[in-house]
PDB file of C-alpha atoms in Angstrom:
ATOM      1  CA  UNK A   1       0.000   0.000   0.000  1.00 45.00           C
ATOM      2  CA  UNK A   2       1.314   3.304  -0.957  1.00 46.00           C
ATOM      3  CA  UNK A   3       1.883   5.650   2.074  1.00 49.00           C
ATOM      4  CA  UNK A   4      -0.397   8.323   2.540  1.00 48.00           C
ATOM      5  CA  UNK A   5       1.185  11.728   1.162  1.00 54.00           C
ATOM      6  CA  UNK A   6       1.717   9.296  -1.601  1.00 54.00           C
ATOM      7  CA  UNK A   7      -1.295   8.314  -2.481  1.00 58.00           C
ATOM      8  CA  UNK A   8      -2.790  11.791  -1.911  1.00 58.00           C
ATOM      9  CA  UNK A   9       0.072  13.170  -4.752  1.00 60.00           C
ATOM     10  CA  UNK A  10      -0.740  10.516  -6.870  1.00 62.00           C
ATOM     11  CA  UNK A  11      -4.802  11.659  -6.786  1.00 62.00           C
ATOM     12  CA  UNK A  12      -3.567  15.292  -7.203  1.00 64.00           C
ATOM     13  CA  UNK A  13      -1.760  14.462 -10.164  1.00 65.00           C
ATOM     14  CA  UNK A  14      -4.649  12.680 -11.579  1.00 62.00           C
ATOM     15  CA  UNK A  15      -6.849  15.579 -10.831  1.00 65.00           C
ATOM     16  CA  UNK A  16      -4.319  17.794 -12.754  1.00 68.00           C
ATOM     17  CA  UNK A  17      -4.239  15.878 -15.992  1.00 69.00           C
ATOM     18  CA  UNK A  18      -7.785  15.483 -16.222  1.00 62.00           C
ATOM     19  CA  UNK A  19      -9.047  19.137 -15.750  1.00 64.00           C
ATOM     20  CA  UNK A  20      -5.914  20.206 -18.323  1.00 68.00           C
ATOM     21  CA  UNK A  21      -7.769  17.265 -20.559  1.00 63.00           C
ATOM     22  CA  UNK A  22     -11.100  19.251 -19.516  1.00 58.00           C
ATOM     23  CA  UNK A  23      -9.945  22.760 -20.769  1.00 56.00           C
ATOM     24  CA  UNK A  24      -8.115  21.086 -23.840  1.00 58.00           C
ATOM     25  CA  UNK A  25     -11.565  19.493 -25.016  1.00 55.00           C
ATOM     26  CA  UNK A  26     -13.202  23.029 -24.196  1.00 47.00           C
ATOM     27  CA  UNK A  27     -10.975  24.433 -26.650  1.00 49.00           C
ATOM     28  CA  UNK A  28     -10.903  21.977 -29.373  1.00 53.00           C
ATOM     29  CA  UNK A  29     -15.058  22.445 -29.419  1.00 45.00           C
ATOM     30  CA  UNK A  30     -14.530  26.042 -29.824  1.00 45.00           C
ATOM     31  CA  UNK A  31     -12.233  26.154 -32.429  1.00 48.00           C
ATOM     32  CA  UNK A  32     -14.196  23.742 -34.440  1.00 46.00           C
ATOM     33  CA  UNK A  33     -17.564  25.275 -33.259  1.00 43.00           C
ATOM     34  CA  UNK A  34     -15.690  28.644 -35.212  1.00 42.00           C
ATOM     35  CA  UNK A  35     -14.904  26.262 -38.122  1.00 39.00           C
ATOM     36  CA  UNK A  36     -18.827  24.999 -38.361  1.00 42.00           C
ATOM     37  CA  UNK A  37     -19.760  28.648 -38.361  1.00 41.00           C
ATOM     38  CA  UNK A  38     -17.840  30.146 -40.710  1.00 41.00           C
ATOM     39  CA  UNK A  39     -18.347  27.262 -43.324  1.00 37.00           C
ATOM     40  CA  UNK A  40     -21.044  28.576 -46.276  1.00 30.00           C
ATOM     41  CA  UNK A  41     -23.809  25.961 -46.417  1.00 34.00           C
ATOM     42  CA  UNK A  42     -21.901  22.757 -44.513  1.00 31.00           C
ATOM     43  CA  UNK A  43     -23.080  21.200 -41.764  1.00 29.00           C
ATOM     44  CA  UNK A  44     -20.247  20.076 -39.643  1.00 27.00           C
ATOM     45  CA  UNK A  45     -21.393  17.745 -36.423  1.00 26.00           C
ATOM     46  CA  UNK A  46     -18.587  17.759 -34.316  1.00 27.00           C
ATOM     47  CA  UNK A  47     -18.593  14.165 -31.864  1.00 24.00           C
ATOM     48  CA  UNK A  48     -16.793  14.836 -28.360  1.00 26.00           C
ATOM     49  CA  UNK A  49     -15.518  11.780 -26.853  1.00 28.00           C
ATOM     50  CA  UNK A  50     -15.721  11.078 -23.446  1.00 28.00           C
ATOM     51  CA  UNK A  51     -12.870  12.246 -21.003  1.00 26.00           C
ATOM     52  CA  UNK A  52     -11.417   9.764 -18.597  1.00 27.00           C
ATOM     53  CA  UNK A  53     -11.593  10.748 -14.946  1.00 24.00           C
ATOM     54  CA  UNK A  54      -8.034   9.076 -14.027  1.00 27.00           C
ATOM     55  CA  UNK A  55      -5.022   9.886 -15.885  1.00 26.00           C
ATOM     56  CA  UNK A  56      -3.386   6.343 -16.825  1.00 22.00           C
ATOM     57  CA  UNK A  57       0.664   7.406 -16.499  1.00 23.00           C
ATOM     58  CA  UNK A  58       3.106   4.805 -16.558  1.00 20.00           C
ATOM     59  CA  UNK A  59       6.301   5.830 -14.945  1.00 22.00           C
ATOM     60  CA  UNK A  60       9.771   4.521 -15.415  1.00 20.00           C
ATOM     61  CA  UNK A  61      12.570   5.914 -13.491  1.00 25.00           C
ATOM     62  CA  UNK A  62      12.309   8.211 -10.499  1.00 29.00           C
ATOM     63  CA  UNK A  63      14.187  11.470  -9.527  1.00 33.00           C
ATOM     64  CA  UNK A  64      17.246  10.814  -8.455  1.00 33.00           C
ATOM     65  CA  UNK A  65      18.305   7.820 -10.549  1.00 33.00           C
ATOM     66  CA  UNK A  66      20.656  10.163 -13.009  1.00 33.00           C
ATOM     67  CA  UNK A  67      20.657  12.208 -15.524  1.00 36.00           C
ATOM     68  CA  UNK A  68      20.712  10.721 -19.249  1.00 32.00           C
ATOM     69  CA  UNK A  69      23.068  12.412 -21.458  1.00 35.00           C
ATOM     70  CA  UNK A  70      24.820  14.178 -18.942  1.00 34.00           C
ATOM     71  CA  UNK A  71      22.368  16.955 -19.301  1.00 45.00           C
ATOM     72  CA  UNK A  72      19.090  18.348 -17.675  1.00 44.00           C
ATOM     73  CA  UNK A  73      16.974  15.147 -18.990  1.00 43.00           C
ATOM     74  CA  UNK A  74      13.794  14.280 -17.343  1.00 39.00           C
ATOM     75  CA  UNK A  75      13.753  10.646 -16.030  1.00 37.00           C
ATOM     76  CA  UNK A  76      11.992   8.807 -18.414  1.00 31.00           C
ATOM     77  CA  UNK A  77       7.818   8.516 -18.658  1.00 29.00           C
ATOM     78  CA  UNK A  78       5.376   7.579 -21.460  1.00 25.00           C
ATOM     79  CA  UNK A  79       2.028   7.685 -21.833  1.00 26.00           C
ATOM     80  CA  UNK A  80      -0.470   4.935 -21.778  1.00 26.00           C
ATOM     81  CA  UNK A  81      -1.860   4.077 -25.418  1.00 28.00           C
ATOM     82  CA  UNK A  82      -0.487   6.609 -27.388  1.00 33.00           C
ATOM     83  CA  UNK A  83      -1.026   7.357 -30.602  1.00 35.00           C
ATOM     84  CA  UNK A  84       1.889   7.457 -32.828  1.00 38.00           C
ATOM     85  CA  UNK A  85       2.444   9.868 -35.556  1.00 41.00           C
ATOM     86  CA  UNK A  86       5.115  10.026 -38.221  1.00 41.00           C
ATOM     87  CA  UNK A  87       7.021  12.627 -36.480  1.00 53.00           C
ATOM     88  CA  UNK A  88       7.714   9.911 -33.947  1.00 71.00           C
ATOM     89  CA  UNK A  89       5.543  12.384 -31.679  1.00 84.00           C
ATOM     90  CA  UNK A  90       3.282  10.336 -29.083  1.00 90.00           C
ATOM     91  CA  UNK A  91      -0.514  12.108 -27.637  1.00 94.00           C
ATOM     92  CA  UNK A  92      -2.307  14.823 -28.870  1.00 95.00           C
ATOM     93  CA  UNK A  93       0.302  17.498 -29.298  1.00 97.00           C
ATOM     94  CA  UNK A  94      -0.805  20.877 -29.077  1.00 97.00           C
ATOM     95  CA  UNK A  95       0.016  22.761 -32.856  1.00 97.00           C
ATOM     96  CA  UNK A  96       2.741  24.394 -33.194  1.00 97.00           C
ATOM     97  CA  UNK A  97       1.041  27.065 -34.687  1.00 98.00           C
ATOM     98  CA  UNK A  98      -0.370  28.714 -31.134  1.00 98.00           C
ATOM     99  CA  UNK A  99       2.859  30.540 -31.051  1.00 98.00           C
ATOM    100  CA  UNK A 100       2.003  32.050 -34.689  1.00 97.00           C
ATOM    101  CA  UNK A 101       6.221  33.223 -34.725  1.00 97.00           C
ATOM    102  CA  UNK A 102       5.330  35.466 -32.164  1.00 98.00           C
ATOM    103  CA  UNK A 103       7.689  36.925 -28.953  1.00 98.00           C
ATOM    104  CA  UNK A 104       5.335  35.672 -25.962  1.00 98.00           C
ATOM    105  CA  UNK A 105       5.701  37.198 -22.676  1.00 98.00           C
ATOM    106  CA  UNK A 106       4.096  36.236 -18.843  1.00 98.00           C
ATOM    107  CA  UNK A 107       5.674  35.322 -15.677  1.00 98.00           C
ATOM    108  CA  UNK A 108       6.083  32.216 -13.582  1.00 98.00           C
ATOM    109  CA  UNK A 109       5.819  32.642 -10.057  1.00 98.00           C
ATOM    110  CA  UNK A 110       6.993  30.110  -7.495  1.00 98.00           C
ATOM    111  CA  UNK A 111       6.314  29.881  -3.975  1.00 98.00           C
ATOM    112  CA  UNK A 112       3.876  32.952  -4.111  1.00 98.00           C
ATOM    113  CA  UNK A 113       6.864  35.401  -3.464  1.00 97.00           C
ATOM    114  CA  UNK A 114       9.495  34.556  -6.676  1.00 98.00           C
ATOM    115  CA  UNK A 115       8.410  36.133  -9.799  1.00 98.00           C
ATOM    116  CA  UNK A 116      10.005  35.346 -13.022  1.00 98.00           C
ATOM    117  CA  UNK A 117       9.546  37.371 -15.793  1.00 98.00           C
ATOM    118  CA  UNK A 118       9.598  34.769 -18.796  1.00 98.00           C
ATOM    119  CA  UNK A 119       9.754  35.760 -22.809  1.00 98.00           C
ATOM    120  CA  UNK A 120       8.937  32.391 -25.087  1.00 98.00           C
ATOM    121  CA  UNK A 121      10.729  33.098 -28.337  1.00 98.00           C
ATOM    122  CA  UNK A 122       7.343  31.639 -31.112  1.00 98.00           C
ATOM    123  CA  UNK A 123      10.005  32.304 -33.806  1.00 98.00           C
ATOM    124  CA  UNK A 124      12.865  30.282 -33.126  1.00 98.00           C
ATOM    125  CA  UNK A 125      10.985  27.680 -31.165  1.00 98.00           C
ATOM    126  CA  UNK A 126       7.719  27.330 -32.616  1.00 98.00           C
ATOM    127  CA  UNK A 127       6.788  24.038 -31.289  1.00 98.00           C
ATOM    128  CA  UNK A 128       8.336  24.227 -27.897  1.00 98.00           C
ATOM    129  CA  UNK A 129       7.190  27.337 -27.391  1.00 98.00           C
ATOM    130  CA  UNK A 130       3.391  26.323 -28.652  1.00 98.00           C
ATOM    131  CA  UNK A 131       3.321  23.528 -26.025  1.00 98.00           C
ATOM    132  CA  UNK A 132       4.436  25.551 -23.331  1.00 98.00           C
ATOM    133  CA  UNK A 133       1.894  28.425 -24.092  1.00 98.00           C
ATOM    134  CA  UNK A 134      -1.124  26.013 -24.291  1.00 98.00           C
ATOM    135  CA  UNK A 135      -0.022  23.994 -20.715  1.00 98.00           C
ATOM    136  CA  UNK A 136       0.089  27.711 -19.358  1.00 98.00           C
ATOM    137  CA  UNK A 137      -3.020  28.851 -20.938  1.00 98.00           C
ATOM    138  CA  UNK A 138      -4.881  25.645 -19.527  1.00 97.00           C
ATOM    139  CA  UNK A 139      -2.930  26.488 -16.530  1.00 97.00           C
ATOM    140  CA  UNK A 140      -1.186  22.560 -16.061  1.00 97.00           C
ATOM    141  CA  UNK A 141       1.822  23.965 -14.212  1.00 98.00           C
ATOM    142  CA  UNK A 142      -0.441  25.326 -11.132  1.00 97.00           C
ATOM    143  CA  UNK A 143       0.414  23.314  -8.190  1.00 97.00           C
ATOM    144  CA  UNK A 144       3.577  21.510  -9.754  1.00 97.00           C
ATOM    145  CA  UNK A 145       6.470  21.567  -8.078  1.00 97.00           C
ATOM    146  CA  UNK A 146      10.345  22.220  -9.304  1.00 98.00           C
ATOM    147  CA  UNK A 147      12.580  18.691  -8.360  1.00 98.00           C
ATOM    148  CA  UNK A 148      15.702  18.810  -9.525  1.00 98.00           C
ATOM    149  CA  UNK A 149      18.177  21.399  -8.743  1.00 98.00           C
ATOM    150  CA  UNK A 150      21.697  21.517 -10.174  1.00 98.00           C
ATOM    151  CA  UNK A 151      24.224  23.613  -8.431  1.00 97.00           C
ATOM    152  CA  UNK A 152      27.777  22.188  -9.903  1.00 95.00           C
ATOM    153  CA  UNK A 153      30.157  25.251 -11.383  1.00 92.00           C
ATOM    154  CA  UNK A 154      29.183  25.267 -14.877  1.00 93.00           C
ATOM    155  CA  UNK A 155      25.692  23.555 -14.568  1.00 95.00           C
ATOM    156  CA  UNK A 156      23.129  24.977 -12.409  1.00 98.00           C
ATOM    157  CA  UNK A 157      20.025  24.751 -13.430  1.00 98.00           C
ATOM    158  CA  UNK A 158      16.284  24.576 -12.152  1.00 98.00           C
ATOM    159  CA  UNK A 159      13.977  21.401 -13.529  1.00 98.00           C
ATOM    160  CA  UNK A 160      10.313  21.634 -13.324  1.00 98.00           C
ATOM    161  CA  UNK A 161       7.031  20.631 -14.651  1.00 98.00           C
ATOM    162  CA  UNK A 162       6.387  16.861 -14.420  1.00 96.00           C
ATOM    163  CA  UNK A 163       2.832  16.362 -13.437  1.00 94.00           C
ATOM    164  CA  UNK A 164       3.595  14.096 -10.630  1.00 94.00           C
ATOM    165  CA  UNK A 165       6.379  16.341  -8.949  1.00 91.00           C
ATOM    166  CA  UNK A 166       9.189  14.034  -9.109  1.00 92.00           C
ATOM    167  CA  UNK A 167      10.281  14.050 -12.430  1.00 93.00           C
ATOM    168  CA  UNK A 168       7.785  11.850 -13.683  1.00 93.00           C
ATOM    169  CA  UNK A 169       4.362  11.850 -15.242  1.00 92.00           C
ATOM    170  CA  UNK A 170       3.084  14.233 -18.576  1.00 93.00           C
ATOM    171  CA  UNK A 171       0.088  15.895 -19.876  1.00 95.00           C
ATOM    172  CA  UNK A 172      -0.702  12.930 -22.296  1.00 95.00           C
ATOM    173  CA  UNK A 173       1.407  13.530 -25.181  1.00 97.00           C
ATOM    174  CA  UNK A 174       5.608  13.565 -26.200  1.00 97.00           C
ATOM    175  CA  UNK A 175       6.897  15.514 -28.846  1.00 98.00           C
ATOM    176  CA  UNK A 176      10.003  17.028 -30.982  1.00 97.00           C
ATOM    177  CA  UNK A 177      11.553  18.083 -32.845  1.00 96.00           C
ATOM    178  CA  UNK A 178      15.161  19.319 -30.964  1.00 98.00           C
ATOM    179  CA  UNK A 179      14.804  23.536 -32.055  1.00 98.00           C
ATOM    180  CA  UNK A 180      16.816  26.613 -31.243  1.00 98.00           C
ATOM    181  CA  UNK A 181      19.761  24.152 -29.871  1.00 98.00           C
ATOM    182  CA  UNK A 182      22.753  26.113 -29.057  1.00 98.00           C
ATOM    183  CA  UNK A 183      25.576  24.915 -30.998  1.00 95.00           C
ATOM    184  CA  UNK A 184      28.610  25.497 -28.857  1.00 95.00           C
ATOM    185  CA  UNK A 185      26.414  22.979 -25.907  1.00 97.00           C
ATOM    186  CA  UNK A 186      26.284  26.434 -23.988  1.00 98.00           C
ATOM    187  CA  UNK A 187      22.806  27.780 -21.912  1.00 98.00           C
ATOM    188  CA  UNK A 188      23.887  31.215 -20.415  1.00 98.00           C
ATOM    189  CA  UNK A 189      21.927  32.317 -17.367  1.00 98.00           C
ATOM    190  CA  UNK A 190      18.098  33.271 -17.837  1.00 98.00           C
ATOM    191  CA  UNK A 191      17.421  30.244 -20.705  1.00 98.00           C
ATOM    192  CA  UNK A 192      14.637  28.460 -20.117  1.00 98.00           C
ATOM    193  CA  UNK A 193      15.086  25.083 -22.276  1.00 98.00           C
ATOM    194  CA  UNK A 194      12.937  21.638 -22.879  1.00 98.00           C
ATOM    195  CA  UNK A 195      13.891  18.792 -20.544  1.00 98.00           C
ATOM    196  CA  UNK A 196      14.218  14.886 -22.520  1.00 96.00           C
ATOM    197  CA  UNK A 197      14.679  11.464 -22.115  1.00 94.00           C
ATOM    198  CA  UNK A 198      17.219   9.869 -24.664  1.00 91.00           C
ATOM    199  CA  UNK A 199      15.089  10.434 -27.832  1.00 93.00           C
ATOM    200  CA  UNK A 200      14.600  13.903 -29.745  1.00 95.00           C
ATOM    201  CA  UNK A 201      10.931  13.005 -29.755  1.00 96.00           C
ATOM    202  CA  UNK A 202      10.817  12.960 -25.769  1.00 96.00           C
ATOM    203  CA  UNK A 203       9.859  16.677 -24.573  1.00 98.00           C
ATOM    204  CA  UNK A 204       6.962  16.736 -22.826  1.00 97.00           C
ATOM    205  CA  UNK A 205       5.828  19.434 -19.868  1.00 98.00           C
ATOM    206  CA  UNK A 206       9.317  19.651 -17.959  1.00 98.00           C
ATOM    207  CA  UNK A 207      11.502  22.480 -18.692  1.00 98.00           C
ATOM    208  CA  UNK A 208      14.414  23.822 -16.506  1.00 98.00           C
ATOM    209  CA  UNK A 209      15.952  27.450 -16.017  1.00 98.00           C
ATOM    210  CA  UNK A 210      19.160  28.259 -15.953  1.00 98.00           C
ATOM    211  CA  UNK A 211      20.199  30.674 -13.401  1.00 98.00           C
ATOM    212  CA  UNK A 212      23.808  30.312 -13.909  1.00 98.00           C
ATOM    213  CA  UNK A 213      26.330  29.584 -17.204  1.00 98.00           C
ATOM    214  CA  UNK A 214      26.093  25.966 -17.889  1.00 97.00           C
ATOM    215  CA  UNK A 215      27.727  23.552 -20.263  1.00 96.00           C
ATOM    216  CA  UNK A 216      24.918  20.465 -21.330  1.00 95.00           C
ATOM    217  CA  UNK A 217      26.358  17.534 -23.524  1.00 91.00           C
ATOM    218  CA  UNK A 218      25.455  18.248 -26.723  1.00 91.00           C
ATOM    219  CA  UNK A 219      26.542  14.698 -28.838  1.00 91.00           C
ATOM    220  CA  UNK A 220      22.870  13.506 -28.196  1.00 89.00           C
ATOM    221  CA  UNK A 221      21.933  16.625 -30.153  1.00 95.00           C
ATOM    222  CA  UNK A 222      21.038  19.144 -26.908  1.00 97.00           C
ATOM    223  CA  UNK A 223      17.983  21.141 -26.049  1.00 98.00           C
ATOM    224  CA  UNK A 224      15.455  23.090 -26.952  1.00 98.00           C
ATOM    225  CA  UNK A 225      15.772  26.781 -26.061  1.00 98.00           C
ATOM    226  CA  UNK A 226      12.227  28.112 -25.834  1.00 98.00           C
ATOM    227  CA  UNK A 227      12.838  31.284 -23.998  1.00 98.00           C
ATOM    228  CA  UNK A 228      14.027  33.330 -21.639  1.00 98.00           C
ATOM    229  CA  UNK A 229      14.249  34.816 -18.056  1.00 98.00           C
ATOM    230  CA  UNK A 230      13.616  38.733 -18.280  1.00 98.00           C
ATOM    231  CA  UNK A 231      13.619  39.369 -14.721  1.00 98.00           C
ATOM    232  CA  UNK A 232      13.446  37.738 -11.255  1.00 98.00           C
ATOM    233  CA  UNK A 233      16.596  35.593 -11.589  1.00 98.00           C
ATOM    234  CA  UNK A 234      18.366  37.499  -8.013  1.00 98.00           C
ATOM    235  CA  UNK A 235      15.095  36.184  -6.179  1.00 98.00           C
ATOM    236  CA  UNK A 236      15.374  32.566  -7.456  1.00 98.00           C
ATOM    237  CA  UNK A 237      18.958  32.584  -6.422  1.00 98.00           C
ATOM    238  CA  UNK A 238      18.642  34.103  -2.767  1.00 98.00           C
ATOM    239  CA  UNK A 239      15.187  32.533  -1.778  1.00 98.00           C
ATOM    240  CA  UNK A 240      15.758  28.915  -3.669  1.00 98.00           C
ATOM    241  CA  UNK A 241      18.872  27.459  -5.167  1.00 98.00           C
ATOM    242  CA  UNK A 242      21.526  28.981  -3.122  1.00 98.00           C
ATOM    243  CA  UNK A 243      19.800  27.203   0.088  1.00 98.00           C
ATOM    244  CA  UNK A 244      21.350  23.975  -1.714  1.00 97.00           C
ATOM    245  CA  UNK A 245      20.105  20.393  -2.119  1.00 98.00           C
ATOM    246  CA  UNK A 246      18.605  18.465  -0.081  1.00 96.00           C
ATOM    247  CA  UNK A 247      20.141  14.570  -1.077  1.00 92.00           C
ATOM    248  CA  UNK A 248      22.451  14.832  -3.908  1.00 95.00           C
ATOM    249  CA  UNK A 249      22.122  11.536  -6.153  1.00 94.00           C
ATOM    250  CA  UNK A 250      25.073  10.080  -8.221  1.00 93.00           C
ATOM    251  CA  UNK A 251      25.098  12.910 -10.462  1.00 92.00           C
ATOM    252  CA  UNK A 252      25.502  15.567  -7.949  1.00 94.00           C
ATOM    253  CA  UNK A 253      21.459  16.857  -8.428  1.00 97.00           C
ATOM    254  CA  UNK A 254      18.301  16.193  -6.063  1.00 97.00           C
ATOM    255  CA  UNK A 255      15.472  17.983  -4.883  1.00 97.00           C
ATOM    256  CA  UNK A 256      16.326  21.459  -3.834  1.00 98.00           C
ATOM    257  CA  UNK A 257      15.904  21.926   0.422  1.00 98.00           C
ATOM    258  CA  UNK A 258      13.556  24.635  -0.122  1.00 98.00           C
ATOM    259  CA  UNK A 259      10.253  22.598  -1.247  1.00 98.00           C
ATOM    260  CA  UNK A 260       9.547  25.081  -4.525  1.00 98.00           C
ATOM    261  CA  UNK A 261       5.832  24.815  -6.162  1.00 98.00           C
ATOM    262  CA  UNK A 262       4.918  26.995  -9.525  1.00 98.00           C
ATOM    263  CA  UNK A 263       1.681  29.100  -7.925  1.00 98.00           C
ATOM    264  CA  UNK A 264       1.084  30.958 -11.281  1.00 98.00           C
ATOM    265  CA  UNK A 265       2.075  31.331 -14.398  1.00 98.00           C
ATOM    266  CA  UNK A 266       0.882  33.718 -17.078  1.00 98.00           C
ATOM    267  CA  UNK A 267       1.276  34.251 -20.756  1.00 98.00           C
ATOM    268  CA  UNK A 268       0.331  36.865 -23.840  1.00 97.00           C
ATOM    269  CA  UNK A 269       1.178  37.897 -27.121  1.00 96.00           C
ATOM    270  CA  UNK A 270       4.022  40.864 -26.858  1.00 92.00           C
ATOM    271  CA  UNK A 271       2.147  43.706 -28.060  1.00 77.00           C
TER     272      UNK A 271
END
């Protein structure tokens, strides 16, 4: 029997995935509700399946076991019955025309107190940055906590997003491809970039920020850069990462000792 706290995170991340499935359907039956209506003499009938009430996530690997490629890679998780395209994409993918090549601005804010000013770059990263807009929109992140902290010289770094708060679980879907990688395997401070497993194809909703210089391994091809930090970067130093980690695994990372949960997060078009 799973312990308690467990069991109660488990439920929470259930509940998460199924209200961001909730607002996702909402918005798929308005934009085709806009299609119906602005079609001359067709009669479109749209058919909404069901939602499940329980996410069905199927973890393997849990923080802490190491990082693949010697880089900010989420542990790795899939998705139950997932639909295979020939992009080697998994789920239902948001389109990577939300970001319409568009600078996107917003904020994250952790712990109720840390603000981060954030700028997605719709341009250079239109997919990546697509995903992340829609998960924000349908406000996924809300309650999800950040788990892996990295505070080596030359890689420290900030990992976030997994549904279930230890660097597993998704929002249903994996994607690529591998966009706005730098060449030179160098993430100055501020970046905000796409966690992966092993495969190009394995973003899903973790990201991390970079608060200081960092060198990734880049022979596995690197990472997405979606965006940046545009301000708040001094409070997410003083109030988070410089208190440390709490058990260092193998690789030097673990949970950071100050518990850090993404309260809000916000996003528009830059006018």
């Amino acid at each position: 029997m799973a312990p308690k706290n467990q069991s109660r995170d488990n439920r929470e991340a259930r509940e998460r995935l199924r209200l961001y499935q909730a607002r996702q359907g909402l918005h798929d039956r308005q934009r085709r509700r806009r299609v119906r209506d602005n079609t001359v003499g067709a009669v479109v009938l749209v058919l909404v399946a069901a939602l499940a009430t329980g996410s069905q996530l199927v973890h393997a690997g849990t923080q802490g076991s190491g990082k693949a490629d010697a880089s900010a890679s989420t542990s790795a998780t899939a998705t139950a019955t997932p639909s295979a395209s020939a992009s080697g994409d998994t789920g239902d993918t948001p389109s990577k025309s939300i970001a319409g090549g568009k600078t996107w601005t917003g904020t994250l804010t952790l712990n109720k107190d840390v603000e981060l000013g954030i700028e997605l770059d719709g341009k250079a990263a239109p997919q990546a940055a697509s995903v992340e807009i829609d998960l924000i929109r349908k406000q996924f992140y809300e309650g999800t906590t950040c788990h892996r902290l990295a505070d080596s010289a030359d890689f420290e770094f900030l990992q976030c997003g997994s549904a279930n708060g230890d660097g597993t679980g998704d929002a249903g879907f994996q994607y690529g491809p591998l966009e706005n990688v730098p060449s030179d395997g160098e993430y100055p401070a501020g970046t905000i970039a796409i966690a992966r497993g092993s495969s190009p194809t394995s973003q899903t909703t973790q990201f991390f920020i970079v608060y200081g210089d960092t060198t990734l391994d880049g022979s596995t091809g690197g990472y997405t850069v979606v965006g940046k930090v545009t301000s708040g970067l001094d409070r997410l130093e003083s109030q988070i990462t410089s208190k440390g980690i709490a058990s260092p695994g193998s690789d030097g990372t673990g949970e950071p000792k100050v518990a850090t949960t993404i309260t809000g997060a916000t996003i528009a078009e830059q006018q």
